[in-house]
Tab-separated table of C-alpha atoms in Angstrom:
chain	number	residue	atom	x	y	z
A	1	UNK	CA	-138.068	-147.458	57.091
A	2	UNK	CA	-139.412	-149.044	60.800
A	3	UNK	CA	-137.507	-151.332	62.462
A	4	UNK	CA	-138.370	-154.695	64.823
A	5	UNK	CA	-135.540	-154.026	66.662
A	6	UNK	CA	-131.466	-152.571	66.413
A	7	UNK	CA	-130.102	-152.906	63.218
A	8	UNK	CA	-127.312	-155.479	64.506
A	9	UNK	CA	-124.964	-157.614	61.518
A	10	UNK	CA	-126.167	-161.287	61.603
A	11	UNK	CA	-123.827	-163.120	62.566
A	12	UNK	CA	-122.735	-166.496	60.542
A	13	UNK	CA	-121.582	-169.400	61.916
A	14	UNK	CA	-118.371	-170.582	60.384
A	15	UNK	CA	-118.531	-172.960	57.389
A	16	UNK	CA	-121.995	-171.019	56.628
A	17	UNK	CA	-122.109	-170.383	51.614
A	18	UNK	CA	-122.110	-166.783	50.760
A	19	UNK	CA	-124.126	-167.331	47.138
A	20	UNK	CA	-127.346	-166.976	49.056
A	21	UNK	CA	-125.837	-167.982	52.952
A	22	UNK	CA	-127.738	-171.479	52.338
A	23	UNK	CA	-126.649	-172.571	55.773
A	24	UNK	CA	-127.224	-170.035	58.151
A	25	UNK	CA	-130.462	-169.112	56.061
A	26	UNK	CA	-131.557	-172.839	55.397
A	27	UNK	CA	-135.667	-173.950	56.105
A	28	UNK	CA	-134.002	-176.130	58.752
A	29	UNK	CA	-132.533	-173.716	60.617
A	30	UNK	CA	-134.600	-171.329	60.692
A	31	UNK	CA	-137.466	-173.835	61.578
A	32	UNK	CA	-135.314	-174.964	64.472
A	33	UNK	CA	-134.882	-171.109	65.982
A	34	UNK	CA	-139.474	-170.186	65.228
A	35	UNK	CA	-139.710	-174.120	66.848
A	36	UNK	CA	-137.525	-173.033	70.308
A	37	UNK	CA	-139.392	-169.909	70.095
A	38	UNK	CA	-142.236	-170.953	70.385
A	39	UNK	CA	-142.665	-168.920	67.566
A	40	UNK	CA	-144.181	-172.524	64.874
A	41	UNK	CA	-145.933	-175.314	67.018
A	42	UNK	CA	-144.707	-178.459	66.385
A	43	UNK	CA	-147.374	-179.744	64.310
A	44	UNK	CA	-146.747	-177.169	61.811
A	45	UNK	CA	-143.233	-177.088	62.200
A	46	UNK	CA	-143.372	-182.006	61.304
A	47	UNK	CA	-145.942	-180.427	58.042
A	48	UNK	CA	-143.474	-178.595	56.710
A	49	UNK	CA	-140.804	-181.101	57.301
A	50	UNK	CA	-142.708	-182.545	54.933
A	51	UNK	CA	-143.899	-180.950	52.845
A	52	UNK	CA	-140.877	-178.582	52.501
A	53	UNK	CA	-139.611	-179.747	48.995
A	54	UNK	CA	-142.267	-179.439	47.293
A	55	UNK	CA	-143.210	-176.238	48.066
A	56	UNK	CA	-139.782	-174.995	48.158
A	57	UNK	CA	-140.113	-176.030	43.689
A	58	UNK	CA	-142.997	-173.817	43.520
A	59	UNK	CA	-142.632	-170.638	45.219
A	60	UNK	CA	-138.961	-170.403	43.599
A	61	UNK	CA	-141.080	-172.479	39.899
A	62	UNK	CA	-143.062	-168.806	40.398
A	63	UNK	CA	-140.336	-166.974	41.223
A	64	UNK	CA	-138.754	-166.989	37.597
A	65	UNK	CA	-142.592	-166.422	36.265
A	66	UNK	CA	-143.086	-163.533	37.615
A	67	UNK	CA	-144.071	-159.889	36.202
A	68	UNK	CA	-142.667	-158.570	39.087
A	69	UNK	CA	-139.393	-157.851	37.204
A	70	UNK	CA	-136.465	-160.077	39.789
A	71	UNK	CA	-133.841	-161.871	37.847
A	72	UNK	CA	-133.702	-164.153	40.949
A	73	UNK	CA	-135.312	-167.255	41.107
A	74	UNK	CA	-134.149	-167.142	44.969
A	75	UNK	CA	-136.514	-168.380	48.095
A	76	UNK	CA	-136.916	-167.346	50.783
A	77	UNK	CA	-137.113	-169.760	53.731
A	78	UNK	CA	-139.608	-167.190	55.846
A	79	UNK	CA	-142.164	-166.918	52.341
A	80	UNK	CA	-141.864	-171.149	52.448
A	81	UNK	CA	-142.787	-171.512	56.173
A	82	UNK	CA	-145.520	-168.528	55.108
A	83	UNK	CA	-146.931	-170.780	52.641
A	84	UNK	CA	-148.301	-173.277	54.704
A	85	UNK	CA	-150.644	-169.842	56.781
A	86	UNK	CA	-149.851	-170.647	60.152
A	87	UNK	CA	-152.302	-169.482	62.516
A	88	UNK	CA	-151.676	-165.731	63.469
A	89	UNK	CA	-150.535	-164.392	66.705
A	90	UNK	CA	-152.748	-160.980	65.822
A	91	UNK	CA	-156.432	-160.439	66.600
A	92	UNK	CA	-157.331	-159.373	63.602
A	93	UNK	CA	-155.987	-161.972	60.636
A	94	UNK	CA	-156.357	-165.356	60.400
A	95	UNK	CA	-153.453	-166.461	59.125
A	96	UNK	CA	-149.984	-165.823	60.006
A	97	UNK	CA	-148.185	-163.256	57.185
A	98	UNK	CA	-145.058	-162.629	56.192
A	99	UNK	CA	-144.341	-159.340	57.676
A	100	UNK	CA	-145.678	-161.181	60.820
A	101	UNK	CA	-143.257	-164.438	60.453
A	102	UNK	CA	-140.272	-161.578	60.023
A	103	UNK	CA	-140.448	-159.940	62.213
A	104	UNK	CA	-140.794	-162.289	65.055
A	105	UNK	CA	-137.661	-164.256	63.304
A	106	UNK	CA	-135.702	-161.198	63.625
A	107	UNK	CA	-136.336	-160.423	67.024
A	108	UNK	CA	-135.122	-164.800	67.406
A	109	UNK	CA	-132.457	-164.468	65.510
A	110	UNK	CA	-130.824	-160.694	66.192
A	111	UNK	CA	-131.032	-159.624	62.605
A	112	UNK	CA	-133.448	-155.974	62.407
A	113	UNK	CA	-135.993	-156.766	60.233
A	114	UNK	CA	-136.841	-153.686	58.592
A	115	UNK	CA	-140.684	-152.442	56.645
A	116	UNK	CA	-139.699	-150.022	53.591
A	117	UNK	CA	-141.408	-147.366	53.374
A	118	UNK	CA	-141.016	-145.736	50.334
A	119	UNK	CA	-142.542	-141.823	51.488
A	120	UNK	CA	-138.820	-141.620	54.119
A	121	UNK	CA	-136.465	-143.028	51.826
A	122	UNK	CA	-134.289	-140.373	49.788
A	123	UNK	CA	-134.553	-142.560	46.427
A	124	UNK	CA	-131.889	-140.324	44.771
A	125	UNK	CA	-129.294	-141.105	46.595
A	126	UNK	CA	-130.154	-144.021	47.321
A	127	UNK	CA	-130.548	-144.547	43.749
A	128	UNK	CA	-127.360	-144.149	42.455
A	129	UNK	CA	-125.750	-146.358	44.763
A	130	UNK	CA	-126.415	-149.257	43.374
A	131	UNK	CA	-127.364	-150.257	40.391
A	132	UNK	CA	-131.178	-151.382	39.687
A	133	UNK	CA	-130.441	-154.912	37.349
A	134	UNK	CA	-127.679	-155.595	40.521
A	135	UNK	CA	-130.508	-155.001	43.591
A	136	UNK	CA	-133.263	-156.589	41.121
A	137	UNK	CA	-130.752	-160.088	40.534
A	138	UNK	CA	-129.816	-160.072	44.804
A	139	UNK	CA	-132.822	-159.166	46.080
A	140	UNK	CA	-132.118	-156.104	47.330
A	141	UNK	CA	-131.970	-152.266	48.395
A	142	UNK	CA	-131.102	-149.845	49.563
A	143	UNK	CA	-132.606	-147.541	52.696
A	144	UNK	CA	-130.563	-145.077	54.568
A	145	UNK	CA	-126.954	-143.613	54.008
A	146	UNK	CA	-125.566	-142.561	57.675
A	147	UNK	CA	-122.478	-141.255	56.989
A	148	UNK	CA	-120.156	-144.122	55.774
A	149	UNK	CA	-122.181	-146.607	56.748
A	150	UNK	CA	-125.500	-148.159	53.814
A	151	UNK	CA	-128.594	-149.751	55.117
A	152	UNK	CA	-129.819	-152.192	52.649
A	153	UNK	CA	-132.996	-154.086	53.002
A	154	UNK	CA	-132.497	-158.290	51.826
A	155	UNK	CA	-134.078	-160.994	51.465
A	156	UNK	CA	-131.085	-162.893	52.304
A	157	UNK	CA	-129.616	-160.644	55.023
A	158	UNK	CA	-127.203	-163.316	55.846
A	159	UNK	CA	-125.221	-163.331	52.457
A	160	UNK	CA	-122.581	-162.537	52.701
A	161	UNK	CA	-120.853	-163.069	49.062
A	162	UNK	CA	-123.877	-160.045	48.225
A	163	UNK	CA	-122.367	-157.854	50.699
A	164	UNK	CA	-118.883	-157.788	50.456
A	165	UNK	CA	-119.666	-157.302	46.442
A	166	UNK	CA	-121.424	-155.015	47.500
A	167	UNK	CA	-119.168	-153.000	50.619
A	168	UNK	CA	-116.048	-153.077	47.556
A	169	UNK	CA	-117.738	-151.538	45.369
A	170	UNK	CA	-120.065	-149.150	46.831
A	171	UNK	CA	-117.082	-148.123	49.341
A	172	UNK	CA	-119.509	-148.384	52.412
A	173	UNK	CA	-120.025	-150.219	55.661
A	174	UNK	CA	-122.867	-152.601	54.841
A	175	UNK	CA	-125.501	-152.789	57.690
A	176	UNK	CA	-127.764	-155.549	56.292
A	177	UNK	CA	-131.389	-155.849	57.329
A	178	UNK	CA	-134.342	-158.218	56.769
A	179	UNK	CA	-136.523	-157.151	53.987
A	180	UNK	CA	-140.023	-158.067	52.663
A	181	UNK	CA	-139.531	-159.750	49.119
A	182	UNK	CA	-142.618	-157.387	47.793
A	183	UNK	CA	-141.510	-154.846	49.374
A	184	UNK	CA	-138.319	-154.811	48.272
A	185	UNK	CA	-139.434	-155.197	44.442
A	186	UNK	CA	-141.846	-152.590	44.636
A	187	UNK	CA	-139.221	-149.621	45.541
A	188	UNK	CA	-136.349	-151.273	42.936
A	189	UNK	CA	-139.552	-150.955	40.435
A	190	UNK	CA	-142.207	-147.974	41.446
A	191	UNK	CA	-139.318	-145.593	43.639
A	192	UNK	CA	-135.999	-147.062	41.650
A	193	UNK	CA	-137.244	-146.397	38.264
A	194	UNK	CA	-138.522	-143.645	38.534
A	195	UNK	CA	-135.122	-141.333	39.576
A	196	UNK	CA	-133.851	-143.889	37.138
A	197	UNK	CA	-135.391	-142.353	33.632
A	198	UNK	CA	-134.668	-138.974	35.324
A	199	UNK	CA	-131.224	-138.927	35.971
A	200	UNK	CA	-130.706	-140.230	31.884
A	201	UNK	CA	-132.946	-137.837	31.310
A	202	UNK	CA	-130.635	-134.678	32.889
A	203	UNK	CA	-127.846	-136.806	31.193
A	204	UNK	CA	-129.354	-136.233	27.723
A	205	UNK	CA	-129.934	-132.575	28.434
A	206	UNK	CA	-126.632	-132.346	29.508
A	207	UNK	CA	-125.570	-133.787	26.650
A	208	UNK	CA	-127.501	-131.783	24.493
A	209	UNK	CA	-125.485	-128.094	25.571
A	210	UNK	CA	-122.119	-129.381	25.068
A	211	UNK	CA	-120.814	-126.064	24.421
A	212	UNK	CA	-117.714	-128.109	22.695
A	213	UNK	CA	-119.317	-129.151	19.478
A	214	UNK	CA	-120.702	-126.014	17.329
A	215	UNK	CA	-123.200	-126.896	15.385
A	216	UNK	CA	-125.684	-127.388	19.309
A	217	UNK	CA	-125.031	-123.282	19.683
A	218	UNK	CA	-128.327	-122.671	17.297
A	219	UNK	CA	-130.758	-123.829	19.717
A	220	UNK	CA	-132.885	-121.448	19.492
A	221	UNK	CA	-134.586	-122.134	23.131
A	222	UNK	CA	-133.541	-119.851	25.500
A	223	UNK	CA	-133.562	-121.783	28.187
A	224	UNK	CA	-134.123	-124.735	26.862
A	225	UNK	CA	-136.229	-127.793	27.882
A	226	UNK	CA	-136.085	-131.331	26.820
A	227	UNK	CA	-139.013	-132.886	24.384
A	228	UNK	CA	-141.400	-134.279	25.849
A	229	UNK	CA	-141.427	-137.547	23.813
A	230	UNK	CA	-137.615	-138.250	25.027
A	231	UNK	CA	-139.145	-141.971	25.720
A	232	UNK	CA	-137.180	-141.564	30.031
A	233	UNK	CA	-139.248	-138.344	30.149
A	234	UNK	CA	-142.152	-140.601	28.983
A	235	UNK	CA	-141.338	-143.529	31.166
A	236	UNK	CA	-140.574	-141.630	33.673
A	237	UNK	CA	-144.273	-139.378	34.029
A	238	UNK	CA	-145.615	-143.079	33.157
A	239	UNK	CA	-143.588	-144.033	36.295
A	240	UNK	CA	-145.144	-141.333	39.206
A	241	UNK	CA	-148.914	-141.659	37.803
A	242	UNK	CA	-148.253	-146.229	39.373
A	243	UNK	CA	-146.707	-145.181	41.813
A	244	UNK	CA	-149.119	-142.754	42.532
A	245	UNK	CA	-152.230	-145.265	42.031
A	246	UNK	CA	-149.677	-147.764	44.816
A	247	UNK	CA	-149.924	-145.129	47.236
A	248	UNK	CA	-153.474	-144.596	46.803
A	249	UNK	CA	-152.766	-140.636	46.687
A	250	UNK	CA	-155.207	-138.736	46.289
A	251	UNK	CA	-153.638	-136.399	44.786
A	252	UNK	CA	-150.380	-135.473	43.274
A	253	UNK	CA	-148.134	-131.307	43.117
A	254	UNK	CA	-146.015	-130.394	41.292
A	255	UNK	CA	-143.577	-127.646	42.031
A	256	UNK	CA	-140.604	-125.695	40.593
A	257	UNK	CA	-137.837	-124.482	42.332
A	258	UNK	CA	-135.418	-121.876	41.258
A	259	UNK	CA	-133.344	-125.158	41.270
A	260	UNK	CA	-135.438	-128.496	41.112
A	261	UNK	CA	-139.295	-129.658	41.509
A	262	UNK	CA	-140.428	-130.936	44.397
A	263	UNK	CA	-142.857	-133.307	43.525
A	264	UNK	CA	-145.388	-134.217	46.222
A	265	UNK	CA	-148.110	-136.568	46.922
A	266	UNK	CA	-151.714	-136.226	49.354
A	267	UNK	CA	-151.900	-139.366	50.857
A	268	UNK	CA	-154.002	-139.729	54.049
A	269	UNK	CA	-154.798	-135.999	53.700
A	270	UNK	CA	-151.218	-134.823	54.045
A	271	UNK	CA	-148.659	-133.751	51.248
A	272	UNK	CA	-145.274	-136.273	51.445
A	273	UNK	CA	-142.484	-134.918	49.121
A	274	UNK	CA	-141.294	-137.949	47.236
A	275	UNK	CA	-139.844	-137.239	44.391
A	276	UNK	CA	-137.224	-134.733	42.862
A	277	UNK	CA	-137.140	-133.894	39.119
A	278	UNK	CA	-134.402	-131.134	37.980
A	279	UNK	CA	-134.951	-128.242	36.262
A	280	UNK	CA	-133.817	-129.222	33.472
A	281	UNK	CA	-135.741	-131.996	32.852
A	282	UNK	CA	-139.072	-130.437	34.404
A	283	UNK	CA	-140.528	-127.982	31.606
A	284	UNK	CA	-140.454	-131.464	29.524
A	285	UNK	CA	-142.265	-132.971	31.778
A	286	UNK	CA	-145.424	-131.050	32.648
A	287	UNK	CA	-145.124	-130.591	28.338
A	288	UNK	CA	-145.850	-134.567	28.386
A	289	UNK	CA	-148.760	-134.220	31.268
A	290	UNK	CA	-150.352	-132.197	29.442
A	291	UNK	CA	-150.152	-133.621	26.330
A	292	UNK	CA	-151.818	-136.373	28.169
A	293	UNK	CA	-154.306	-134.150	29.317
A	294	UNK	CA	-155.134	-132.346	25.786
A	295	UNK	CA	-153.698	-129.024	27.130
A	296	UNK	CA	-151.695	-126.662	24.644
A	297	UNK	CA	-148.329	-127.067	25.193
A	298	UNK	CA	-147.265	-123.708	23.380
A	299	UNK	CA	-149.993	-121.963	26.258
A	300	UNK	CA	-147.202	-121.767	29.082
A	301	UNK	CA	-148.914	-118.125	30.697
A	302	UNK	CA	-152.208	-119.499	31.620
A	303	UNK	CA	-153.998	-121.672	33.707
A	304	UNK	CA	-155.443	-124.576	32.387
A	305	UNK	CA	-157.734	-127.316	32.957
A	306	UNK	CA	-157.319	-130.944	31.311
A	307	UNK	CA	-158.173	-134.760	32.073
A	308	UNK	CA	-156.887	-138.311	31.475
A	309	UNK	CA	-158.101	-141.166	32.078
A	310	UNK	CA	-155.984	-144.523	32.543
A	311	UNK	CA	-156.583	-147.793	33.193
A	312	UNK	CA	-154.919	-149.870	36.763
A	313	UNK	CA	-155.617	-152.895	38.351
A	314	UNK	CA	-158.694	-153.432	35.773
A	315	UNK	CA	-159.951	-150.196	37.193
A	316	UNK	CA	-160.451	-146.675	35.364
A	317	UNK	CA	-159.060	-143.629	36.712
A	318	UNK	CA	-160.086	-139.978	35.930
A	319	UNK	CA	-157.656	-138.227	36.368
A	320	UNK	CA	-158.532	-133.962	36.219
A	321	UNK	CA	-155.317	-132.491	35.886
A	322	UNK	CA	-154.103	-128.185	35.994
A	323	UNK	CA	-151.567	-125.654	35.832
A	324	UNK	CA	-150.635	-122.520	36.935
A	325	UNK	CA	-148.233	-120.177	35.218
A	326	UNK	CA	-145.579	-119.226	38.813
A	327	UNK	CA	-142.707	-118.207	40.027
A	328	UNK	CA	-140.452	-120.818	38.042
A	329	UNK	CA	-142.473	-122.582	35.816
A	330	UNK	CA	-146.080	-123.803	35.594
A	331	UNK	CA	-147.433	-125.666	38.927
A	332	UNK	CA	-149.489	-128.543	37.766
A	333	UNK	CA	-152.036	-130.765	40.156
A	334	UNK	CA	-153.424	-133.768	39.782
A	335	UNK	CA	-156.722	-134.930	41.331
A	336	UNK	CA	-156.895	-138.891	40.857
A	337	UNK	CA	-160.857	-140.217	40.971
A	338	UNK	CA	-159.669	-144.003	41.635
A	339	UNK	CA	-163.768	-146.319	42.530
A	340	UNK	CA	-161.543	-148.442	44.045
A	341	UNK	CA	-161.211	-145.844	47.131
A	342	UNK	CA	-164.103	-143.899	46.767
A	343	UNK	CA	-166.213	-146.798	47.739
A	344	UNK	CA	-165.040	-149.425	50.212
A	345	UNK	CA	-166.168	-152.361	51.464
A	346	UNK	CA	-167.048	-152.142	55.306
A	347	UNK	CA	-164.230	-156.039	55.455
A	348	UNK	CA	-162.221	-153.182	53.901
A	349	UNK	CA	-162.419	-150.517	57.061
A	350	UNK	CA	-160.454	-152.526	59.761
A	351	UNK	CA	-162.537	-153.318	62.113
A	352	UNK	CA	-161.576	-156.064	64.453
A	353	UNK	CA	-164.233	-158.931	64.701
A	354	UNK	CA	-165.104	-157.621	67.809
A	355	UNK	CA	-166.148	-154.489	67.084
A	356	UNK	CA	-167.638	-155.429	62.995
A	357	UNK	CA	-170.607	-157.086	63.341
A	358	UNK	CA	-171.733	-153.750	66.332
A	359	UNK	CA	-171.122	-151.652	64.009
A	360	UNK	CA	-172.895	-153.321	60.732
A	361	UNK	CA	-176.097	-153.527	63.952
A	362	UNK	CA	-175.705	-150.027	64.285
A	363	UNK	CA	-176.342	-149.588	60.276
A	364	UNK	CA	-179.488	-150.840	60.217
A	365	UNK	CA	-180.894	-148.769	62.624
A	366	UNK	CA	-184.739	-146.308	61.201
A	367	UNK	CA	-182.471	-143.235	62.550
A	368	UNK	CA	-179.713	-142.052	64.265
A	369	UNK	CA	-175.878	-140.531	63.414
A	370	UNK	CA	-172.859	-142.467	63.266
A	371	UNK	CA	-169.491	-139.254	64.092
A	372	UNK	CA	-166.692	-140.211	62.709
A	373	UNK	CA	-163.786	-138.235	63.893
A	374	UNK	CA	-159.901	-138.306	64.689
């Protein structure tokens, strides 16, 4: 997680409403502050005021009917302002996006703005703090726990009612920071959903080993594993693959350790620790992947190789699956062949408007060499 400024509790003026901090975070108030800081030109500010009501109603309806899983129809003033396509101060883009506006507003209003980096979240700890329905309803996600201080990214960090409820329910001192709706919902739907599925599967396995029921002593599988067809395990595997696709990972490494299995994703050539799987759930997790790859789930002492074909965002993705026996079980490596990553448009390479024509001119030369170094 990276922050644009030092975290500070946003000040709420007397009389501010608590449901969504309407007065503290109203569009007129936000727009006036941005106009005072010369972040929004006066001519654009007048156009926004004239069309704000209709635009906000359209965005609210869109939020209520979207497939992102949000249970809230709340739309922040920043989302409304961004929809008017203001000119960006960044030379690499034509219009201001929500991240640029959020950072500028956070600096002007004295509230920290954060971009959520899922690779730096302690997802297992943070997912146990709030429920998924609560997070989706109030558009928030915990991003850091430091002692008794809990940093929470919120679409509306001025919502004192939700902050007070969260403090009362968790016992932590909540530090609200401004976050982006898309990143918050993505974190809830991918990282937190995976951890919830793993936790439910782990609880099921613990309940299955309740020695208070003598009938369960006939379990003949020794160090018994959770069934690979259990819906929590199936969902966890699907969520892990979806998360890897979203992060544009090239490889997934799942390696068992003494107490837990570690999941690492290779992104831009580097391996990142992203998830962990309890040892009771891990065998069922591996069996599910082996079933998908048409491998022999009973064979655990020899390496195996298989393939999975999947569809993601209208494109077909091929997965190469390899399993290798190691000290504490079977290690699984999944290689992701995504055609959208292998074949990129020149415009997606990050060139500035000045650099791109130079690069394209060099490509048209009949001979020569271009060195890509880093």
